[in-house]
Amino acid sequence: MSWIDERVDMNVYSQGEVDRWVYSTCNICSVGCGCHIAVKDDKIVGIRGNAEHPINRGRLGPKGENQWYANNSTDRLVSPLIRNASGELVPASWEEAMSLIVRKTKETLKQKGPNSIAIYSTGQGHLEDYYTIAKIGRAGLRTHLLDANTRLCTSTTEFCLLQSFGADGTPASYGDVDQADVLMLFGHNLAETGTVLFERVMQRKNRTGKPYLIVVDPRLTPTAKEADLHLQLYPGTNVPLLNGLTRMIVKAGQIDEAFIRKHTIGYDKMLESVEEWTPEKCAEVTGIPVDQLEKGAKALGQAARVVTTTLQGTFQSADATTACVAINNYHLIRGLIGKPGCGPLHMAGQPSSSANRTVGGVGTYPAHRNPQNPRHLQEMARLWNVEERVLPAGPEKGIEDQISMIERDEIGLFWNIGTNPLVSLPNRPRVKKALERVFVVVQDPFLTETAAVADVILPAALWGEKEGTMENADRTINVLRKAVDPPEGVRSDFDILLDFARRMDFRDKDGQPLIGYHTPEQCFEEWKRISRGRPCDMSGMTYDKLERQNGIRWPATEVAPLGTPRLYADLKFRTEIDEAQSYTKDQFTGRPLTEAEYAELKADGRAILHPTRYSPPPERPTAAYPFWLTTGRLVWHWHTRTKTARSPYLQAIAPNAYAEINEEDAEALSLVPGEIVRIASPRGWIEVPANIGRTVQKGLIFVPFHYGSWEGRQAANELTADFVDPLSKQPTFKQSACRIEKIRHAHTLTMEDTLQTVADHYRIRLDDLRRANRLAADHGVQAGRTLEIPFSAANVTLPAYRPYLKQI
Amino acid sequence: MPELYALFEAVSEGARKIERETRSADNPLVTLLLVVLREQTQQIERLLPKLRDERVELADCKKEIAIVYNDDDLLDSYFRSWLRHLKWSEDPFEAEGEHLLTLLEEMKSRLKEAARLLEDRYGYDAVKYVIPSFYLPILR
Ligand code: SF4
């Protein structure tokens, strides 16, 4: 059962009553909470949760409640900027900026061909923006280089679904979470990344005792603290854990043989790949004791209703897609899919990254069409009224491969929309150097860190200033109405793209403008036609209906006008050759299979079980860099804080980065709580306070990745290695090697000094001085001895955010 | 088709050399690399006899050709990643790695040249779904 009550969370700052409330959807994370925007005097002055919306019944998390401050921020960009001959960004008119972009695009196309223009977009825009990017990119520019920061957040979801089920679209939904007996959150810190959904889970758990909660995470996160079973594995060992659990379940005979026979292929090879993962080997590699593994296997092997969710702990790890495929394998061999309370629910990070995948702004062709299937491209050519030969075929290039192409001067123009790669991409020093070589367009409401490499900046509208739809993590399409006009001089992403298409004079084969729509709603109507008959069919939706129904899950057709709560209820998977979104990839190397190879599999509507061979992280701790480094999010901030740092409340709570260090490691290094330390990796270094405790296991350091300002040295991605998963090409942010360096003054004691006078002089606590120098409480010190003085100390204790605890 | 034969044969020789030089390295990226290199050479072995026949149709060899190109695409990415790893770990093999990268780039050039010949022979529409577009002539 879902929420039993509503609670309308509200954050409004207004003198007197607001003028109106405008229907919208939270634009922060992928949960997709419904909300209304408060407007007074044509300004956004607040937000409240939508009590009718089934996802959140009025609740909002801290980021959702505070997202609107950014709209009124005084540092909004209100004019395009162009870098002049002296290297400065100076204001320009829209005419000047767009003409320059068009000129550069044409020049680049002429010199380097279509595969030299890259559009790198976002997971925070609207479905209509992404569809327009897909159409302009493929039928207009004819480039393969359409990617987005969804590569960092959700591409593993897409590829694991393609591998197992033939098409994108996560099988289970939040309704299934409400009905599960066991919920396994695999690398998914839901308490901090999807607060409202976590509250929903915990409300039911506190009421009924269900679900039994298994949390897989190398850190003792706020989510793990609520777990019935926390499997605290070593970094980079997701696949060994899953292989071990699968083997135990098979050995216990807890599989659905009839389901396997009828609805899957590949069982024997899959089984072979897990055979070596005995409980003892699994325990040794993962660090999880055998009795805990047995407990996990028992819960997962016996429960009749299991939902497994995944997020960045799985997606941003080595072996990301293989781990997610192993989760799909588990659900398939137990037949736990397509029925209430069952199935994998591979999440997304951002509020609309799923929409970008669905409509083809990244990855494959719109509506889950396979770019290697000539029949699919012929269909797209017919729908767009263009020649098939102009549509690029074959697999796309992820952002990390694009960085390599830029380094080889193969890309001439890089158009960056609604994302901040100079904070969010791994190995930032390399990314900056690469982007300095190419013509960069940055489209953003603010002057982000990426502006440092921009040649043109286009000021874009924010949430509430434009209309459109988004797709959340469980296939729900929500509509967002426009509450106010953007500030003078600012345009929506959608309008900018349409202007670009018009200026480029993109046409269909009859000479009509390629982009024939003028508003987001008209675009959505066109998109519906493209989606008809495909897995993500949205032909039964309209903007008004989306508002009336408070979101609808695709597919929504004449047959299922109110949408589809879960996929594969009929146990027919999308693996028929002309239905599949991909011919799949080799599960180990990532090499795309040919049509002939795929046909030889004879999946024909059955799900595919893949072998899950383990490939450990390429970089591991060494003598020079003895710690694991992992990065992640805080409950208080979103991504690179472009919006959340502009909320005084969120910024005041979590203004700075820090490094979480295990207390035993801190003790071994005689570190003082809050002391500024240097964390160094082979790529670079940062200087942040030490947050000492037991959240991270021994040997692991965690740094939140939100902080990347060019002032100060806090950017986690100065440290991270830029390796990617072989299938999804998602960077492995979660596993790099690093070391801790102490930054300390030296003080040589004089005859007059006491420890107290030294501590007072340097404004540190006496206990900290003793700790930093390993001095016992009664230890006397002698003149001439040199003491180490911590450079400075900061309070790094963040308040917890757990509203559901207050309710109990 | 002697020209194509020679190009693919040279690619195969390059792949074998890289495989020989890297096989003792101990890193997951190399494990991946070796699997891909072996698959690529295997496919070329199957392809070469077919290319001896002047009248060979694309349909008879497109599977091997597609695998060879897609493998090369992966090799590029894995090899460069491994080179970065060697640099970061100050591995003495780095210099040799740089040398092998040159070889890999030569293999890519040959494959681009072969792609041009294949396109000339069979036409763009036929090779479009066989050869990844990054190997085909950039301007048409
Ligand atoms: S849980 Fe996500 S969607 Fe819901 S209010 Fe919070 S940030 Fe917004």
XYZ file of C-alpha atoms and ligand atoms in Angstrom, chain A residues 26 28-29 31-33 59-61 63-64 194-196, ligand 1:
22
model
C 10.114 18.837 -8.792
C 15.821 17.936 -8.786
C 15.966 14.146 -8.522
C 11.746 10.445 -7.790
C 9.452 12.901 -9.575
C 7.443 14.536 -6.778
C 5.818 15.728 0.612
C 8.997 17.399 -0.558
C 12.614 16.829 0.406
C 16.384 20.089 -2.151
C 12.902 20.093 -3.635
C 15.607 10.287 -3.023
C 14.383 11.455 0.359
C 10.644 11.315 -0.347
S 12.666 13.428 -3.463
Fe 13.501 14.256 -5.362
S 11.718 14.820 -6.579
Fe 11.034 14.590 -4.459
S 11.199 16.631 -3.570
Fe 13.125 15.597 -3.143
S 14.457 16.192 -4.816
Fe 12.364 16.646 -5.464
